[in-house]
CSV table of C-alpha atoms and ligand atoms in Angstrom, one decimal:
chain,number,residue,atom,x,y,z
A,1,VAL,CA,-87.3,146.9,89.7
A,2,ARG,CA,-86.2,143.6,88.3
A,3,LYS,CA,-85.3,143.3,84.6
A,4,TYR,CA,-88.1,140.8,84.2
A,5,ILE,CA,-91.1,140.4,86.6
A,6,PRO,CA,-92.5,136.9,86.3
A,7,THR,CA,-96.3,136.7,86.6
A,8,PHE,CA,-96.1,134.0,89.3
A,9,ASP,CA,-93.2,133.5,91.7
A,10,ALA,CA,-92.3,131.9,95.0
A,11,HIS,CA,-90.6,133.4,98.1
A,12,PHE,CA,-88.2,130.7,99.2
A,13,PRO,CA,-85.8,132.4,101.6
A,14,ASP,CA,-82.4,131.0,102.6
A,15,GLU,CA,-83.6,130.1,106.1
A,16,ASP,CA,-86.2,127.7,104.5
A,17,ARG,CA,-83.5,126.2,102.4
A,18,THR,CA,-81.2,125.8,105.4
A,19,ALA,CA,-83.9,124.3,107.5
A,20,ALA,CA,-84.8,121.8,104.7
A,21,ILE,CA,-81.2,120.7,104.3
A,22,GLN,CA,-80.8,120.3,108.1
A,23,HIS,CA,-83.9,118.2,108.2
A,24,LEU,CA,-82.5,116.0,105.4
A,25,LEU,CA,-79.2,115.6,107.3
A,26,GLN,CA,-81.0,114.6,110.5
A,27,SER,CA,-83.5,112.1,109.0
A,28,ASN,CA,-83.0,108.5,107.9
A,29,TYR,CA,-86.3,108.4,106.2
A,30,TRP,CA,-86.9,111.1,103.7
A,31,THR,CA,-90.4,110.5,102.5
A,32,SER,CA,-93.5,112.0,104.1
A,33,ASP,CA,-93.4,111.7,107.9
A,34,LYS,CA,-93.9,113.9,110.9
A,35,LYS,CA,-93.4,117.3,109.3
A,36,VAL,CA,-96.1,116.4,106.7
A,37,ASP,CA,-98.3,115.3,109.6
A,38,LYS,CA,-97.8,118.6,111.3
A,39,PHE,CA,-98.3,120.6,108.2
A,40,GLU,CA,-101.6,118.8,107.6
A,41,ARG,CA,-102.8,119.5,111.1
A,42,LYS,CA,-101.8,123.2,111.0
A,43,PHE,CA,-103.4,123.6,107.5
A,44,SER,CA,-106.7,122.1,108.5
A,45,ALA,CA,-106.7,124.2,111.8
A,46,ARG,CA,-106.0,127.3,109.7
A,47,LEU,CA,-109.2,126.6,107.8
A,48,GLY,CA,-111.2,125.4,110.8
A,49,ARG,CA,-111.7,122.0,109.1
A,50,SER,CA,-111.1,118.7,110.8
A,51,PHE,CA,-109.2,116.8,108.1
A,52,ALA,CA,-106.4,117.6,105.6
A,53,THR,CA,-104.4,115.2,103.4
A,54,MET,CA,-101.3,116.3,101.7
A,55,THR,CA,-100.6,115.2,98.2
A,56,ASN,CA,-97.8,115.5,95.7
A,57,SER,CA,-99.8,118.2,93.7
A,58,GLY,CA,-103.0,120.2,93.6
A,59,SER,CA,-103.9,118.1,90.6
A,60,SER,CA,-103.6,114.9,92.7
A,61,ALA,CA,-105.7,116.5,95.5
A,62,LEU,CA,-108.4,117.2,92.9
A,63,LEU,CA,-108.2,113.7,91.5
A,64,ALA,CA,-108.5,112.2,95.0
A,65,ALA,CA,-111.4,114.6,95.9
A,66,ILE,CA,-113.3,113.7,92.7
A,67,TYR,CA,-112.7,110.0,93.5
A,68,ALA,CA,-114.0,110.5,97.0
A,69,MET,CA,-117.3,112.1,95.7
A,70,GLY,CA,-118.4,108.6,94.7
A,71,TRP,CA,-120.0,109.8,91.5
A,72,LYS,CA,-120.9,107.0,89.0
A,73,PRO,CA,-120.0,106.7,85.3
A,74,GLY,CA,-122.3,108.7,83.2
A,75,ASP,CA,-123.1,111.2,86.1
A,76,ARG,CA,-123.2,114.8,84.9
A,77,ILE,CA,-120.9,117.2,86.7
A,78,ILE,CA,-121.0,121.0,86.5
A,79,THR,CA,-117.8,122.9,86.0
A,80,PRO,CA,-117.0,126.4,84.5
A,81,ALA,CA,-115.5,126.5,81.0
A,82,VAL,CA,-112.7,128.7,82.5
A,83,THR,CA,-110.8,126.3,84.8
A,84,PHE,CA,-107.6,124.4,85.1
A,85,PRO,CA,-107.4,121.2,82.9
A,86,THR,CA,-106.7,118.9,85.8
A,87,ALA,CA,-110.0,119.9,87.4
A,88,ILE,CA,-111.7,118.3,84.4
A,89,SER,CA,-109.5,115.4,83.3
A,90,PRO,CA,-110.3,113.2,86.4
A,91,LEU,CA,-114.0,113.5,85.4
A,92,LEU,CA,-113.1,111.9,82.1
A,93,TRP,CA,-111.0,109.2,83.8
A,94,PHE,CA,-114.0,108.2,86.0
A,95,GLY,CA,-116.4,108.2,83.1
A,96,LEU,CA,-118.2,111.4,84.3
A,97,VAL,CA,-119.7,113.9,81.9
A,98,PRO,CA,-118.5,117.5,82.3
A,99,VAL,CA,-121.3,120.1,81.9
A,100,LEU,CA,-119.5,123.3,81.0
A,101,VAL,CA,-121.0,126.6,82.1
A,102,ASP,CA,-120.0,130.1,81.1
A,103,VAL,CA,-118.3,132.5,83.5
A,104,ASP,CA,-119.5,136.0,84.2
A,105,ASP,CA,-117.6,139.3,85.0
A,106,THR,CA,-116.1,137.7,88.1
A,107,LEU,CA,-114.5,135.2,85.7
A,108,ASN,CA,-116.2,132.6,88.0
A,109,ILE,CA,-119.1,130.3,87.1
A,110,ASP,CA,-122.2,132.4,86.2
A,111,PRO,CA,-124.8,131.4,88.8
A,112,GLN,CA,-127.8,132.1,86.6
A,113,LYS,CA,-126.4,130.2,83.6
A,114,MET,CA,-125.4,127.4,86.0
A,115,GLU,CA,-129.0,127.1,87.2
A,116,ASP,CA,-130.3,127.2,83.6
A,117,SER,CA,-127.7,124.6,82.5
A,118,ILE,CA,-128.7,122.2,85.3
A,119,LYS,CA,-132.4,122.5,84.2
A,120,ALA,CA,-131.4,122.1,80.6
A,121,VAL,CA,-129.6,118.7,81.2
A,122,GLY,CA,-132.3,117.5,83.6
A,123,GLY,CA,-130.2,117.6,86.7
A,124,VAL,CA,-126.6,116.9,87.7
A,125,GLU,CA,-124.9,114.9,90.4
A,126,GLY,CA,-122.3,117.5,91.5
A,127,ALA,CA,-119.7,120.1,90.6
A,128,VAL,CA,-116.0,121.0,90.5
A,129,ILE,CA,-115.7,124.7,90.8
A,130,PRO,CA,-112.6,127.0,91.1
A,131,HIS,CA,-112.3,130.5,92.6
A,132,THR,CA,-110.6,132.0,89.5
A,133,LEU,CA,-107.4,133.8,90.3
A,134,GLY,CA,-108.4,134.0,94.0
A,135,ASN,CA,-111.7,135.8,93.3
A,136,PRO,CA,-114.4,134.1,95.6
A,137,VAL,CA,-117.3,132.4,93.9
A,138,ASP,CA,-120.9,133.4,94.8
A,139,PRO,CA,-121.6,131.4,98.0
A,140,GLN,CA,-125.1,130.5,96.8
A,141,VAL,CA,-123.6,128.4,94.1
A,142,TRP,CA,-122.7,125.7,96.5
A,143,ASP,CA,-126.3,125.2,97.7
A,144,PHE,CA,-127.2,123.5,94.4
A,145,PHE,CA,-125.1,120.5,95.2
A,146,SER,CA,-125.1,117.8,97.8
A,147,ARG,CA,-121.4,117.1,96.8
A,148,ALA,CA,-119.0,119.5,95.2
A,149,VAL,CA,-115.3,119.8,94.9
A,150,GLU,CA,-114.0,123.3,95.6
A,151,ASP,CA,-110.8,124.2,93.7
A,152,CYS,CA,-109.0,126.6,95.9
A,153,CYS,CA,-105.6,126.1,94.3
A,154,ASP,CA,-105.5,129.9,93.5
A,155,ALA,CA,-107.5,131.0,96.5
A,156,LEU,CA,-105.7,130.3,99.8
A,157,GLY,CA,-106.6,133.3,102.1
A,158,SER,CA,-109.5,134.6,100.1
A,159,THR,CA,-112.8,135.2,102.0
A,160,ILE,CA,-116.4,136.1,101.2
A,161,ASN,CA,-118.8,137.3,103.8
A,162,GLY,CA,-116.1,136.4,106.4
A,163,GLN,CA,-116.0,132.8,105.2
A,164,GLN,CA,-112.7,131.3,104.0
A,165,CYS,CA,-112.4,129.8,100.5
A,166,GLY,CA,-111.6,126.2,101.3
A,167,THR,CA,-114.7,125.8,103.5
A,168,PHE,CA,-117.4,125.8,100.9
A,169,GLY,CA,-116.9,122.5,99.1
A,170,THR,CA,-117.5,119.0,100.4
A,171,VAL,CA,-113.8,118.7,99.7
A,172,SER,CA,-111.5,121.7,99.0
A,173,CYS,CA,-108.2,121.4,97.2
A,174,PHE,CA,-105.1,123.5,97.3
A,175,SER,CA,-101.8,123.7,95.3
A,176,PHE,CA,-98.4,124.5,96.6
A,177,TYR,CA,-96.6,124.6,93.3
A,178,PRO,CA,-94.2,127.6,93.4
A,179,ALA,CA,-96.6,129.9,91.5
A,180,HIS,CA,-99.1,129.7,94.4
A,181,HIS,CA,-99.8,131.7,97.6
A,182,ILE,CA,-97.5,129.4,99.5
A,183,THR,CA,-95.2,126.7,98.2
A,184,THR,CA,-93.9,123.3,99.2
A,185,ILE,CA,-91.9,123.0,95.9
A,186,GLU,CA,-94.6,120.7,94.5
A,187,GLY,CA,-97.6,119.7,96.7
A,188,GLY,CA,-101.3,119.9,97.3
A,189,MET,CA,-103.9,119.4,100.0
A,190,ALA,CA,-107.4,118.0,100.1
A,191,VAL,CA,-109.4,119.4,103.1
A,192,SER,CA,-112.8,118.3,104.4
A,193,ARG,CA,-114.9,118.2,107.5
A,194,SER,CA,-116.1,114.6,107.0
A,195,SER,CA,-114.0,111.8,108.4
A,196,ALA,CA,-115.4,109.3,105.9
A,197,MET,CA,-114.4,111.6,103.0
A,198,ALA,CA,-111.0,112.1,104.5
A,199,GLU,CA,-110.5,108.4,104.9
A,200,GLN,CA,-111.4,107.7,101.3
A,201,ILE,CA,-108.9,110.4,100.2
A,202,ARG,CA,-106.1,109.1,102.4
A,203,GLN,CA,-106.6,105.6,101.2
A,204,PHE,CA,-106.7,106.7,97.5
A,205,VAL,CA,-103.4,108.6,97.7
A,206,ASN,CA,-101.7,105.8,99.7
A,207,TRP,CA,-101.8,102.9,97.2
A,208,GLY,CA,-105.5,102.2,98.1
A,209,ARG,CA,-104.6,100.6,101.4
A,210,ALA,CA,-106.7,100.6,104.6
A,211,CYS,CA,-103.8,101.3,106.9
A,212,TRP,CA,-103.0,104.8,107.9
A,213,CYS,CA,-99.3,104.4,108.9
A,214,ARG,CA,-96.9,106.9,107.4
A,215,PRO,CA,-94.2,105.3,105.1
A,216,GLY,CA,-91.6,103.8,107.3
A,217,SER,CA,-93.8,103.2,110.4
A,218,ASP,CA,-95.8,100.2,111.3
A,219,ASN,CA,-98.7,99.2,113.5
A,220,SER,CA,-99.9,102.8,114.4
A,221,CYS,CA,-103.3,101.3,114.9
A,222,GLY,CA,-102.0,98.6,117.3
A,223,LYS,CA,-104.1,96.0,115.5
A,224,ARG,CA,-102.0,95.4,112.4
A,225,HIS,CA,-102.1,91.6,112.6
A,226,GLU,CA,-105.8,91.4,113.6
A,227,SER,CA,-107.0,92.1,110.1
A,228,VAL,CA,-108.9,89.6,108.0
A,229,VAL,CA,-109.3,89.7,104.2
A,230,ASP,CA,-112.0,87.5,102.7
A,231,GLY,CA,-111.8,85.1,105.7
A,232,ILE,CA,-108.0,84.9,105.6
A,233,PRO,CA,-106.0,86.4,108.6
A,234,TRP,CA,-104.1,89.3,107.1
A,235,ASP,CA,-101.8,92.2,107.7
A,236,HIS,CA,-103.8,95.5,107.9
A,237,LYS,CA,-100.8,97.2,106.2
A,238,TYR,CA,-101.5,95.2,103.1
A,239,GLU,CA,-105.2,95.3,103.1
A,240,PHE,CA,-106.4,97.2,99.9
A,241,VAL,CA,-109.8,98.8,100.0
A,242,SER,CA,-109.7,101.4,97.2
A,243,ALA,CA,-108.5,101.5,93.6
A,244,GLY,CA,-105.9,104.0,94.6
A,245,GLY,CA,-102.4,105.2,93.5
A,246,ASN,CA,-99.4,106.8,95.0
A,247,PHE,CA,-100.1,110.5,95.2
A,248,LYS,CA,-98.3,111.2,98.5
A,249,PRO,CA,-95.9,114.1,98.8
A,250,GLY,CA,-92.4,112.9,97.9
A,251,PHE,CA,-90.5,114.3,100.8
A,252,ASP,CA,-91.0,115.2,104.5
A,253,ILE,CA,-89.1,118.5,103.8
A,254,GLN,CA,-92.2,119.6,101.9
A,255,GLY,CA,-94.1,119.5,105.1
A,256,LEU,CA,-91.4,121.5,106.8
A,257,ILE,CA,-91.3,124.1,104.1
A,258,GLY,CA,-95.1,124.3,104.2
A,259,LEU,CA,-95.1,125.0,107.9
A,260,ARG,CA,-92.7,127.8,107.5
A,261,GLN,CA,-94.5,129.3,104.5
A,262,LEU,CA,-97.9,129.1,106.3
A,263,ASP,CA,-96.4,131.3,109.1
A,264,ARG,CA,-95.8,134.0,106.5
A,265,GLU,CA,-99.1,133.6,104.7
A,266,GLU,CA,-100.7,136.7,106.2
A,267,GLU,CA,-97.7,138.9,105.3
A,268,TYR,CA,-97.8,137.5,101.7
A,269,ARG,CA,-101.5,138.3,101.5
A,270,GLU,CA,-101.0,141.9,102.7
A,271,ARG,CA,-98.4,142.4,100.0
A,272,ARG,CA,-100.6,140.9,97.3
A,273,GLY,CA,-103.4,143.2,98.3
A,274,LYS,CA,-101.2,146.3,98.2
A,275,ASN,CA,-99.7,145.4,94.9
A,276,HIS,CA,-103.2,144.8,93.5
A,277,ALA,CA,-104.4,148.2,94.7
A,278,THR,CA,-101.3,149.9,93.2
A,279,ILE,CA,-101.9,148.3,89.8
A,280,THR,CA,-105.6,149.2,89.9
A,281,LYS,CA,-104.7,152.9,90.5
A,282,ALA,CA,-102.1,153.0,87.8
A,283,ILE,CA,-104.3,151.5,85.1
A,284,GLU,CA,-107.4,153.6,86.0
A,285,PRO,CA,-106.8,156.4,83.5
A,286,ALA,CA,-107.0,153.7,80.7
A,287,SER,CA,-110.3,152.2,82.0
A,288,ASP,CA,-112.0,152.7,78.7
A,289,LEU,CA,-109.5,150.3,77.1
A,290,ILE,CA,-109.1,147.8,80.0
A,291,ARG,CA,-111.6,145.5,81.5
A,292,THR,CA,-111.0,144.4,85.1
A,293,VAL,CA,-112.6,141.6,87.1
A,294,VAL,CA,-115.6,142.3,89.2
A,295,SER,CA,-115.5,141.0,92.8
A,296,LEU,CA,-118.7,140.3,94.7
A,297,PRO,CA,-119.7,142.5,97.7
A,298,GLY,CA,-118.3,141.1,100.9
A,299,SER,CA,-115.4,139.4,99.2
A,300,HIS,CA,-111.7,139.8,100.0
A,301,PRO,CA,-109.8,138.1,97.2
A,302,ASN,CA,-106.2,137.1,97.9
A,303,TRP,CA,-105.2,137.7,94.3
A,304,PHE,CA,-103.3,135.0,92.6
A,305,GLY,CA,-102.5,137.4,89.7
A,306,TYR,CA,-103.8,140.6,88.1
A,307,PRO,CA,-106.3,139.8,85.3
A,308,ILE,CA,-106.5,142.3,82.5
A,309,GLY,CA,-109.1,142.2,79.7
A,310,LEU,CA,-108.6,144.2,76.5
A,311,ALA,CA,-111.6,146.1,75.2
A,312,LYS,CA,-110.2,146.7,71.7
A,313,GLN,CA,-106.5,146.1,71.2
A,314,ASP,CA,-104.7,143.1,69.8
A,315,ARG,CA,-103.6,141.0,72.8
A,316,LYS,CA,-100.6,139.5,71.0
A,317,GLU,CA,-99.2,142.9,70.4
A,318,VAL,CA,-99.9,144.2,73.9
A,319,ILE,CA,-98.3,141.1,75.4
A,320,ALA,CA,-95.3,141.3,73.2
A,321,ASN,CA,-94.7,144.9,74.3
A,322,LEU,CA,-95.2,144.0,78.0
A,323,GLU,CA,-92.8,141.1,77.8
A,324,GLN,CA,-90.2,143.3,76.0
A,325,ALA,CA,-90.6,145.8,78.9
A,326,GLY,CA,-89.9,143.1,81.4
A,327,VAL,CA,-93.5,142.6,82.6
A,328,GLY,CA,-94.3,138.8,82.5
A,329,THR,CA,-97.7,137.7,81.2
A,330,ARG,CA,-99.7,134.6,81.4
A,331,LEU,CA,-103.1,133.7,79.9
A,332,ILE,CA,-106.0,132.6,82.1
A,333,PHE,CA,-105.7,128.8,82.4
A,334,GLY,CA,-106.8,127.5,79.0
A,335,GLY,CA,-109.4,130.2,78.3
A,336,ASN,CA,-112.5,128.3,77.2
A,337,MET,CA,-111.6,124.7,78.0
A,338,GLY,CA,-114.3,123.5,75.6
A,339,ARG,CA,-112.1,124.6,72.8
A,340,HIS,CA,-109.2,122.3,73.8
A,341,ARG,CA,-108.5,119.0,72.1
A,342,PHE,CA,-108.6,116.8,75.2
A,343,LEU,CA,-112.3,117.7,75.6
A,344,ASP,CA,-113.3,117.1,72.0
A,345,GLY,CA,-116.8,115.7,72.0
A,346,ARG,CA,-116.5,114.8,75.7
A,347,PHE,CA,-118.6,117.5,77.3
A,348,ILE,CA,-122.0,119.1,77.3
A,349,ALA,CA,-122.5,122.9,77.1
A,350,PRO,CA,-126.2,123.7,77.1
A,351,ILE,CA,-125.7,127.5,77.0
A,352,ALA,CA,-123.2,129.4,74.8
A,353,LEU,CA,-119.8,130.0,76.4
A,354,THR,CA,-119.7,133.6,75.3
A,355,LYS,CA,-117.7,135.2,78.2
A,356,SER,CA,-115.3,132.3,78.3
A,357,ASP,CA,-114.5,132.9,74.7
A,358,GLU,CA,-114.0,136.6,75.5
A,359,VAL,CA,-111.5,135.5,78.2
A,360,MET,CA,-109.8,133.2,75.7
A,361,ARG,CA,-109.4,135.9,73.1
A,362,GLY,CA,-108.8,139.1,75.0
A,363,TRP,CA,-107.6,138.5,78.6
A,364,PHE,CA,-104.2,137.9,80.3
A,365,VAL,CA,-102.6,138.1,83.7
A,366,VAL,CA,-99.7,140.2,85.1
A,367,ALA,CA,-98.0,139.8,88.5
A,368,CYS,CA,-99.2,141.1,91.8
A,369,ASN,CA,-97.7,138.3,93.9
A,370,HIS,CA,-95.9,138.6,97.2
A,371,THR,CA,-92.4,138.7,95.6
A,372,VAL,CA,-93.4,141.9,93.8
A,373,SER,CA,-92.3,145.2,95.5
A,374,LEU,CA,-94.6,148.2,95.5
A,375,GLU,CA,-92.2,149.9,93.1
A,376,GLU,CA,-92.5,147.0,90.8
A,377,ALA,CA,-96.3,147.0,91.1
A,378,GLN,CA,-96.3,150.6,90.1
A,379,TYR,CA,-94.0,149.8,87.1
A,380,ILE,CA,-96.4,146.9,86.1
A,381,GLY,CA,-99.4,149.2,86.2
A,382,ASP,CA,-97.7,152.1,84.4
A,383,THR,CA,-96.4,149.7,81.7
A,384,VAL,CA,-99.8,148.1,81.2
A,385,ARG,CA,-101.3,151.5,80.8
A,386,TRP,CA,-98.6,152.5,78.3
A,387,ALA,CA,-99.0,149.2,76.4
A,388,VAL,CA,-102.7,149.6,75.9
A,389,THR,CA,-102.8,153.4,75.2
A,390,GLY,CA,-99.7,153.2,72.9
B,401,PLP,C1,-107.0,126.6,89.7
B,401,PLP,C2,-106.0,125.5,89.7
B,401,PLP,N1,-106.4,124.2,89.9
B,401,PLP,C3,-105.5,123.2,89.9
B,401,PLP,C4,-104.1,123.4,89.7
B,401,PLP,C5,-103.2,122.3,89.7
B,401,PLP,O1,-102.2,122.4,90.7
B,401,PLP,P1,-100.8,121.7,90.6
B,401,PLP,O2,-100.0,122.5,89.7
B,401,PLP,O3,-100.3,121.7,92.0
B,401,PLP,O4,-101.0,120.3,90.1
B,401,PLP,C6,-103.7,124.7,89.4
B,401,PLP,C7,-102.3,124.9,89.1
B,401,PLP,O5,-101.7,125.9,89.0
B,401,PLP,C8,-104.6,125.8,89.4
B,401,PLP,O6,-104.3,127.0,89.1
């Protein structure tokens, strides 16, 4: 058992490091190239979706996805109060109005409160919805929207009723930051089944240009000099069709690392599942003091972390004792996002965010990730039980 078990951690073995260095030594052009292409193809195939665009982070994937939705300033967009900040900030940048909805015992958006909130505001244009900590959202939720962004940053490998998270949204976004199910150091992916949507995303992350050549290559379309801009013969490579930015992955080695990590994803998932089950068993005797998350029937979460809710005890004290004993802790995103300064006066919440407040006051997360051994999972569970029972 390690002296300190971080809540989130990456498995980045020597063979991945060596392969990355070899790739750097062999290439003249380090930015995104063939390995990123291959990773995009493998990732979309893994989800059974036609298109995937790699970005420099999950946040950039969310930004690009929200851009591609084509929502107009003033449009109301549903999102749960318990979510990651960068799933909300782009809404503000595009002049959209977040409609915050409370979560339920799954820690995901509450479907009934969502429906009531939509009615209360007289309709919405779409949604941005995460699967909190890998726990799949009720599939019926997606039926309410013609366009919705699915935040799967914590949910690679989770399924519900046999359907993968990452196949519910109009666009589904992933993060490969080291805390996540697989890592590319930093990185993200926006996945969709619509070529029009994928094209918008690709253009947005590539400086807004029409051309789809990778950096360092030219004329992949074979028609580079046949382009015309406002009647002037022009170079397709410099034809700008979207108010984009540069959100591309920085290095081709990120693609290479992603390919290798994806090969191990199943093995990682199995370990997370076993760790989760071990912790569940260890804390069971303290079930009157600990609240755990409800998963919907038919769901198989690939747990991002192990969420613990305290029924009575002071969280600060419990966390201090856990940290002292070497069990790393994290809070759940920002708790109730409506309470954070960046959203001051910039959202609507037609229904009280009661459960989100409970998450903010009394919940935290411990590790069950794939770097945790079974012995460590047992230690985490036993230590949590000890910390709450005193
Ligand atoms: C649910 C969720 N969405 C979005 C993000 C943002 O991803 P990134 O850190 O790659 O920008 C995170 C990050 O951890 C996340 O947990």
